[in-house]
mmCIF file of C-alpha atoms in Angstrom:
data_model
loop_
_atom_site.group_PDB
_atom_site.id
_atom_site.type_symbol
_atom_site.label_atom_id
_atom_site.label_comp_id
_atom_site.label_asym_id
_atom_site.label_seq_id
_atom_site.Cartn_x
_atom_site.Cartn_y
_atom_site.Cartn_z
ATOM 1 C CA MET A 273 -29.966 -36.944 35.073
ATOM 2 C CA GLU A 274 -31.941 -39.635 35.354
ATOM 3 C CA ASN A 275 -34.516 -40.065 32.221
ATOM 4 C CA ASN A 276 -37.377 -41.175 34.152
ATOM 5 C CA ASN A 277 -39.863 -39.585 36.505
ATOM 6 C CA LEU A 278 -39.081 -41.424 39.072
ATOM 7 C CA SER A 279 -35.950 -39.682 40.139
ATOM 8 C CA LYS A 280 -37.509 -36.732 42.278
ATOM 9 C CA TYR A 281 -39.098 -39.156 44.327
ATOM 10 C CA ARG A 282 -35.501 -40.709 45.571
ATOM 11 C CA ASN A 283 -33.966 -39.776 49.090
ATOM 12 C CA SER A 284 -30.691 -40.993 49.400
ATOM 13 C CA SER A 285 -31.200 -41.895 52.885
ATOM 14 C CA PHE A 286 -33.884 -44.638 52.297
ATOM 15 C CA TYR A 287 -31.262 -46.147 50.500
ATOM 16 C CA LEU A 288 -28.768 -46.814 53.119
ATOM 17 C CA ASN A 289 -28.192 -50.164 54.196
ATOM 18 C CA PRO A 290 -29.635 -50.399 57.519
ATOM 19 C CA LEU A 291 -26.758 -50.294 59.944
ATOM 20 C CA SER A 292 -27.639 -47.208 61.600
ATOM 21 C CA SER A 293 -29.653 -49.097 63.840
ATOM 22 C CA ILE A 294 -26.860 -52.044 64.646
ATOM 23 C CA ASP A 295 -25.383 -52.230 67.939
ATOM 24 C CA GLN A 296 -21.296 -51.043 67.882
ATOM 25 C CA PRO A 297 -20.282 -54.058 69.147
ATOM 26 C CA THR A 298 -21.653 -55.453 65.695
ATOM 27 C CA GLN A 299 -20.307 -52.649 63.793
ATOM 28 C CA LYS A 300 -16.811 -53.710 65.110
ATOM 29 C CA HIS A 301 -17.120 -56.992 62.779
ATOM 30 C CA LEU A 302 -17.587 -55.005 60.007
ATOM 31 C CA PRO A 303 -14.015 -54.453 58.043
ATOM 32 C CA LYS A 304 -12.888 -51.393 57.394
ATOM 33 C CA ARG A 305 -12.508 -51.285 53.751
ATOM 34 C CA ILE A 306 -13.431 -53.173 50.993
ATOM 35 C CA ILE A 307 -11.525 -52.532 48.055
ATOM 36 C CA LEU A 308 -12.227 -53.615 44.924
ATOM 37 C CA VAL A 309 -9.469 -54.320 42.120
ATOM 38 C CA ARG A 310 -9.625 -54.822 38.099
ATOM 39 C CA HIS A 311 -7.124 -57.517 37.170
ATOM 40 C CA GLY A 312 -4.001 -56.038 34.968
ATOM 41 C CA GLU A 313 -3.756 -56.244 31.748
ATOM 42 C CA SER A 314 -4.514 -59.429 30.046
ATOM 43 C CA GLN A 315 -3.142 -60.863 26.970
ATOM 44 C CA GLY A 316 -6.809 -60.197 25.451
ATOM 45 C CA ASN A 317 -6.314 -56.838 26.055
ATOM 46 C CA GLU A 318 -2.988 -56.753 24.826
ATOM 47 C CA ASN A 319 -4.154 -58.364 21.476
ATOM 48 C CA GLU A 320 -7.899 -59.743 20.977
ATOM 49 C CA ALA A 321 -7.131 -62.135 18.561
ATOM 50 C CA ILE A 322 -6.197 -64.368 21.112
ATOM 51 C CA LEU A 323 -9.727 -64.940 21.779
ATOM 52 C CA LYS A 324 -10.096 -67.118 18.661
ATOM 53 C CA TYR A 325 -8.092 -69.792 19.927
ATOM 54 C CA VAL A 326 -7.906 -69.304 23.978
ATOM 55 C CA PRO A 327 -10.535 -69.879 26.133
ATOM 56 C CA ASN A 328 -11.564 -66.858 28.006
ATOM 57 C CA TYR A 329 -10.811 -68.177 31.324
ATOM 58 C CA LYS A 330 -7.495 -68.980 30.670
ATOM 59 C CA ILE A 331 -6.407 -66.219 29.125
ATOM 60 C CA LYS A 332 -3.274 -64.703 31.407
ATOM 61 C CA LEU A 333 -1.522 -61.513 32.289
ATOM 62 C CA SER A 334 0.475 -59.919 29.903
ATOM 63 C CA GLN A 335 3.954 -58.901 30.855
ATOM 64 C CA LYS A 336 2.462 -55.403 31.562
ATOM 65 C CA GLY A 337 -0.131 -56.419 33.364
ATOM 66 C CA VAL A 338 2.170 -58.370 35.952
ATOM 67 C CA HIS A 339 4.211 -55.254 36.341
ATOM 68 C CA GLN A 340 0.247 -53.490 36.685
ATOM 69 C CA ALA A 341 -0.081 -56.314 39.670
ATOM 70 C CA ARG A 342 2.626 -55.660 41.299
ATOM 71 C CA MET A 343 2.131 -52.051 41.523
ATOM 72 C CA VAL A 344 -1.007 -52.193 42.667
ATOM 73 C CA GLY A 345 0.141 -54.450 45.374
ATOM 74 C CA SER A 346 2.110 -51.778 46.541
ATOM 75 C CA THR A 347 -1.052 -49.120 46.602
ATOM 76 C CA ILE A 348 -3.025 -51.382 48.340
ATOM 77 C CA LYS A 349 -0.817 -52.068 50.941
ATOM 78 C CA ASP A 350 -0.093 -48.738 51.739
ATOM 79 C CA ILE A 351 -3.880 -47.830 51.746
ATOM 80 C CA VAL A 352 -4.381 -50.604 54.596
ATOM 81 C CA SER A 353 -1.222 -49.733 56.568
ATOM 82 C CA GLN A 354 -1.454 -46.347 55.998
ATOM 83 C CA ASN A 355 1.436 -45.760 54.907
ATOM 84 C CA GLY A 356 3.326 -48.132 57.217
ATOM 85 C CA GLU A 357 2.018 -46.578 60.383
ATOM 86 C CA LEU A 358 -0.342 -49.197 61.445
ATOM 87 C CA MET A 359 1.056 -52.331 62.223
ATOM 88 C CA ASN A 360 -2.361 -54.625 62.831
ATOM 89 C CA TRP A 361 -3.656 -54.600 59.563
ATOM 90 C CA LYS A 362 -5.293 -57.895 57.789
ATOM 91 C CA ALA A 363 -6.442 -58.556 54.202
ATOM 92 C CA ILE A 364 -8.531 -61.931 53.089
ATOM 93 C CA PHE A 365 -9.547 -61.651 49.205
ATOM 94 C CA TYR A 366 -11.972 -62.924 47.042
ATOM 95 C CA VAL A 367 -10.844 -63.559 43.418
ATOM 96 C CA SER A 368 -12.488 -64.702 40.276
ATOM 97 C CA PRO A 369 -11.745 -67.960 38.818
ATOM 98 C CA LEU A 370 -10.059 -66.975 35.704
ATOM 99 C CA SER A 371 -6.713 -67.044 35.005
ATOM 100 C CA ARG A 372 -5.679 -63.657 34.552
ATOM 101 C CA THR A 373 -7.454 -62.351 37.872
ATOM 102 C CA ILE A 374 -5.737 -65.316 40.163
ATOM 103 C CA GLU A 375 -2.465 -64.339 38.459
ATOM 104 C CA THR A 376 -3.078 -60.848 39.771
ATOM 105 C CA VAL A 377 -3.979 -61.867 43.559
ATOM 106 C CA GLU A 378 -0.587 -64.032 43.305
ATOM 107 C CA GLU A 379 1.972 -61.296 41.942
ATOM 108 C CA ILE A 380 0.114 -58.587 44.587
ATOM 109 C CA VAL A 381 0.110 -61.559 47.592
ATOM 110 C CA GLY A 382 3.508 -62.724 46.416
ATOM 111 C CA SER A 383 5.425 -59.569 45.671
ATOM 112 C CA THR A 384 3.591 -57.071 48.380
ATOM 113 C CA PHE A 385 1.941 -58.973 51.606
ATOM 114 C CA PRO A 386 3.581 -60.689 54.197
ATOM 115 C CA ILE A 387 2.093 -64.127 54.395
ATOM 116 C CA ASP A 388 0.770 -63.025 57.967
ATOM 117 C CA LYS A 389 -1.131 -60.490 56.845
ATOM 118 C CA VAL A 390 -3.045 -62.441 54.262
ATOM 119 C CA VAL A 391 -5.775 -64.273 56.519
ATOM 120 C CA GLY A 392 -7.370 -66.446 53.052
ATOM 121 C CA VAL A 393 -7.794 -66.087 49.559
ATOM 122 C CA ARG A 394 -11.104 -67.641 48.381
ATOM 123 C CA GLU A 395 -12.059 -68.037 44.616
ATOM 124 C CA GLU A 396 -15.480 -67.189 43.984
ATOM 125 C CA CYS A 397 -17.022 -67.809 40.473
ATOM 126 C CA ARG A 398 -20.066 -65.505 41.007
ATOM 127 C CA LEU A 399 -17.332 -62.872 40.232
ATOM 128 C CA ARG A 400 -16.405 -64.086 36.961
ATOM 129 C CA GLU A 401 -16.342 -61.741 34.007
ATOM 130 C CA GLN A 402 -19.614 -61.353 31.517
ATOM 131 C CA HIS A 403 -19.824 -64.586 29.666
ATOM 132 C CA PHE A 404 -19.233 -63.568 26.092
ATOM 133 C CA GLY A 405 -19.716 -66.827 24.430
ATOM 134 C CA ASN A 406 -16.752 -69.629 23.614
ATOM 135 C CA PHE A 407 -14.572 -68.875 21.428
ATOM 136 C CA GLN A 408 -14.635 -65.235 19.920
ATOM 137 C CA GLU A 409 -13.993 -63.398 16.726
ATOM 138 C CA VAL A 410 -12.646 -59.883 17.010
ATOM 139 C CA GLU A 411 -15.053 -58.470 14.214
ATOM 140 C CA GLU A 412 -17.842 -60.098 15.749
ATOM 141 C CA ARG A 413 -16.873 -59.375 19.605
ATOM 142 C CA ARG A 414 -16.875 -55.861 18.498
ATOM 143 C CA ARG A 415 -19.933 -55.738 16.495
ATOM 144 C CA ILE A 416 -21.586 -57.117 19.631
ATOM 145 C CA LYS A 417 -20.087 -54.117 22.102
ATOM 146 C CA CYS A 418 -21.003 -51.515 19.413
ATOM 147 C CA ILE A 419 -24.781 -53.391 19.460
ATOM 148 C CA LYS A 420 -24.616 -53.522 23.654
ATOM 149 C CA ASN A 421 -24.078 -49.699 23.273
ATOM 150 C CA THR A 422 -26.909 -48.806 21.204
ATOM 151 C CA TYR A 423 -29.532 -51.478 22.787
ATOM 152 C CA GLY A 424 -28.108 -50.584 26.414
ATOM 153 C CA LYS A 425 -25.512 -52.038 28.509
ATOM 154 C CA PHE A 426 -27.527 -53.492 31.506
ATOM 155 C CA PHE A 427 -30.446 -55.021 29.202
ATOM 156 C CA TYR A 428 -28.484 -55.974 26.266
ATOM 157 C CA ARG A 429 -27.806 -59.866 26.137
ATOM 158 C CA VAL A 430 -24.826 -61.398 24.360
ATOM 159 C CA PRO A 431 -25.647 -64.370 21.774
ATOM 160 C CA ASP A 432 -25.040 -67.664 23.699
ATOM 161 C CA GLY A 433 -23.750 -65.029 26.493
ATOM 162 C CA GLU A 434 -24.977 -63.094 29.617
ATOM 163 C CA SER A 435 -26.464 -59.613 29.878
ATOM 164 C CA SER A 436 -25.041 -57.273 32.627
ATOM 165 C CA ALA A 437 -29.104 -57.704 34.180
ATOM 166 C CA ASP A 438 -27.148 -61.797 34.626
ATOM 167 C CA VAL A 439 -23.828 -61.039 35.946
ATOM 168 C CA TYR A 440 -26.244 -58.375 38.157
ATOM 169 C CA ASP A 441 -27.709 -61.029 39.493
ATOM 170 C CA ARG A 442 -25.463 -63.477 40.660
ATOM 171 C CA VAL A 443 -22.897 -60.486 41.903
ATOM 172 C CA SER A 444 -25.957 -60.145 44.207
ATOM 173 C CA THR A 445 -26.443 -63.157 45.588
ATOM 174 C CA PHE A 446 -22.425 -62.803 46.451
ATOM 175 C CA ILE A 447 -23.026 -59.411 48.452
ATOM 176 C CA GLU A 448 -25.518 -61.028 50.324
ATOM 177 C CA LYS A 449 -23.559 -63.776 51.473
ATOM 178 C CA LEU A 450 -20.411 -61.273 52.117
ATOM 179 C CA TRP A 451 -22.734 -59.228 54.037
ATOM 180 C CA SER A 452 -24.235 -62.385 56.227
ATOM 181 C CA ASP A 453 -20.459 -63.131 56.986
ATOM 182 C CA MET A 454 -19.662 -59.474 58.071
ATOM 183 C CA GLU A 455 -22.295 -58.890 60.220
ATOM 184 C CA THR A 456 -21.934 -62.565 62.094
ATOM 185 C CA ASN A 457 -18.130 -62.126 62.338
ATOM 186 C CA LYS A 458 -17.506 -65.264 60.349
ATOM 187 C CA LEU A 459 -14.614 -63.686 58.602
ATOM 188 C CA ASN A 460 -13.130 -63.831 62.372
ATOM 189 C CA ILE A 461 -12.077 -60.117 62.900
ATOM 190 C CA ASN A 462 -10.026 -59.883 66.327
ATOM 191 C CA MET A 463 -13.086 -58.442 68.846
ATOM 192 C CA SER A 464 -10.401 -57.537 71.801
ATOM 193 C CA SER A 465 -11.291 -54.406 73.261
ATOM 194 C CA SER A 466 -7.479 -53.597 73.476
ATOM 195 C CA SER A 467 -6.267 -51.544 70.543
ATOM 196 C CA ASP A 468 -2.861 -53.220 70.617
ATOM 197 C CA ASP A 469 -4.247 -56.555 69.929
ATOM 198 C CA HIS A 470 -6.947 -55.270 67.328
ATOM 199 C CA ASN A 471 -6.863 -56.397 63.423
ATOM 200 C CA GLU A 472 -8.626 -54.415 61.275
ATOM 201 C CA LEU A 473 -9.735 -56.330 58.144
ATOM 202 C CA ASN A 474 -9.694 -55.453 54.526
ATOM 203 C CA VAL A 475 -11.657 -57.466 52.197
ATOM 204 C CA ILE A 476 -10.056 -57.325 48.502
ATOM 205 C CA VAL A 477 -11.931 -58.309 45.841
ATOM 206 C CA VAL A 478 -9.856 -58.923 42.749
ATOM 207 C CA SER A 479 -12.564 -59.361 39.556
ATOM 208 C CA HIS A 480 -13.639 -57.867 36.135
ATOM 209 C CA GLY A 481 -14.412 -54.266 35.189
ATOM 210 C CA LEU A 482 -17.995 -54.441 34.359
ATOM 211 C CA THR A 483 -18.562 -56.944 37.269
ATOM 212 C CA ILE A 484 -16.820 -54.431 39.858
ATOM 213 C CA LEU A 485 -19.393 -51.818 38.140
ATOM 214 C CA LEU A 486 -22.137 -53.963 38.645
ATOM 215 C CA PHE A 487 -21.149 -55.134 42.298
ATOM 216 C CA LEU A 488 -21.107 -50.542 43.363
ATOM 217 C CA MET A 489 -24.699 -51.071 41.659
ATOM 218 C CA LYS A 490 -25.709 -53.627 43.652
ATOM 219 C CA TRP A 491 -24.229 -52.329 47.113
ATOM 220 C CA PHE A 492 -25.180 -48.713 46.786
ATOM 221 C CA ASN A 493 -28.703 -49.447 44.720
ATOM 222 C CA TRP A 494 -27.674 -47.702 42.158
ATOM 223 C CA THR A 495 -30.461 -47.365 39.075
ATOM 224 C CA VAL A 496 -30.334 -48.685 35.878
ATOM 225 C CA ASP A 497 -29.698 -45.211 34.437
ATOM 226 C CA GLN A 498 -26.866 -44.442 36.966
ATOM 227 C CA PHE A 499 -25.027 -47.799 35.709
ATOM 228 C CA GLU A 500 -25.205 -46.818 31.977
ATOM 229 C CA ALA A 501 -23.208 -43.634 32.727
ATOM 230 C CA LEU A 502 -20.504 -45.400 34.585
ATOM 231 C CA THR A 503 -16.988 -45.586 33.161
ATOM 232 C CA ASN A 504 -15.254 -48.956 33.323
ATOM 233 C CA PRO A 505 -12.130 -49.254 35.408
ATOM 234 C CA ARG A 506 -8.371 -49.032 34.138
ATOM 235 C CA ASN A 507 -6.616 -52.130 34.424
ATOM 236 C CA CYS A 508 -5.514 -52.423 38.022
ATOM 237 C CA GLU A 509 -7.699 -49.403 39.295
ATOM 238 C CA CYS A 510 -8.647 -50.045 42.934
ATOM 239 C CA ARG A 511 -12.212 -48.584 43.922
ATOM 240 C CA VAL A 512 -12.042 -48.392 47.427
ATOM 241 C CA LEU A 513 -14.961 -48.380 49.967
ATOM 242 C CA GLU A 514 -14.441 -47.430 53.276
ATOM 243 C CA LEU A 515 -16.241 -47.910 56.512
ATOM 244 C CA GLY A 516 -17.702 -44.172 57.830
ATOM 245 C CA LEU A 517 -18.977 -42.877 61.023
ATOM 246 C CA ASN A 518 -22.128 -44.191 60.818
ATOM 247 C CA GLY A 519 -21.133 -48.109 59.761
ATOM 248 C CA GLN A 520 -21.603 -47.595 56.061
ATOM 249 C CA TYR A 521 -19.378 -47.918 53.290
ATOM 250 C CA SER A 522 -18.630 -44.976 51.219
ATOM 251 C CA LEU A 523 -16.294 -44.478 48.272
ATOM 252 C CA ALA A 524 -16.180 -40.375 49.021
ATOM 253 C CA ILE A 525 -13.659 -41.018 52.271
ATOM 254 C CA HIS A 526 -10.706 -42.226 49.984
ATOM 255 C CA HIS A 527 -11.493 -41.010 46.746
ATOM 256 C CA LYS A 528 -11.536 -37.271 45.591
ATOM 257 C CA LEU A 529 -14.803 -35.852 44.460
ATOM 258 C CA GLU A 530 -13.657 -34.864 41.022
ATOM 259 C CA GLU A 531 -12.480 -38.949 40.677
ATOM 260 C CA LEU A 532 -15.978 -40.207 41.520
ATOM 261 C CA LYS A 533 -17.000 -37.737 38.572
ATOM 262 C CA GLU A 534 -14.601 -39.415 36.733
ATOM 263 C CA TRP A 535 -16.231 -42.492 36.783
ATOM 264 C CA GLY A 536 -19.513 -41.208 36.000
ATOM 265 C CA LEU A 537 -21.516 -40.426 39.598
ATOM 266 C CA SER A 538 -24.050 -37.995 39.432
ATOM 267 C CA ASP A 539 -24.231 -34.824 41.544
ATOM 268 C CA GLU A 540 -26.984 -37.104 43.524
ATOM 269 C CA MET A 541 -24.940 -40.416 43.828
ATOM 270 C CA ILE A 542 -21.928 -38.113 44.966
ATOM 271 C CA GLU A 543 -23.840 -36.563 47.486
ATOM 272 C CA ASP A 544 -24.827 -39.564 48.837
ATOM 273 C CA GLN A 545 -21.203 -40.828 49.061
ATOM 274 C CA LYS A 546 -20.989 -37.991 51.441
ATOM 275 C CA ILE A 547 -23.740 -38.883 53.409
ATOM 276 C CA ARG A 548 -22.442 -42.149 54.049
ATOM 277 C CA ALA A 549 -19.293 -41.410 55.040
ATOM 278 C CA SER A 550 -20.448 -39.027 58.076
ATOM 279 C CA LYS A 551 -22.322 -39.176 61.329
ATOM 280 C CA ILE A 552 -25.876 -39.314 60.631
ATOM 281 C CA PHE A 553 -27.498 -40.379 63.978
#
């Protein structure tokens, strides 16, 4: 339940992106899915002490993380190919510039995806992790996380680093550019009317836990209170936004309602996902 008085005035349909007024040819430009993936387990996840002497952006995947990346590659391939039944699919990757995210994409693509299915891999600095400062002492990092949870995850600014609000701002500019590219077909989806020639495109974003939550917050116009209740994605967990019948993207098409509840979505947020998944015009 939101703790402000504005919640009673919220109307889910008001927050939908204005795609219901877009003509059908324009809707054909849109990718079938936007799949958000957190990187595999890193050496920093395995042992935080490494952050004392290795720059955060250079932290690599652990052996477990490499295995996770290969496994999630198979999972994503099954999703986009509908378990091998669909042949005409393509994927374009956007990846944070940190070593662990780049390695995750390398494992996904190298172990799973035929090269002719990958439209491209674009390194995107706006998808990087929240900045916690430079070399980090473990105890200080843990202390900061405790204070952050008490103060509020969205507004707390890490000393010499970023707040979640800062990350939200840069993720927002990425989404605006992505949305523009999608609408104007700069992602180069094959527009042939023949189903034999049409390629179903999937956008795959490989990033970090908090960055993914803020991507979802911006995309679905969630409030700060709603963001605060969300749970962080696990390593190599996918959150799939799939295009619904009305040209809106929804988490409720691919994911079960139980999953959405586990992620911290309220009943109101889940109802909004259902609306986005259905034909409303």
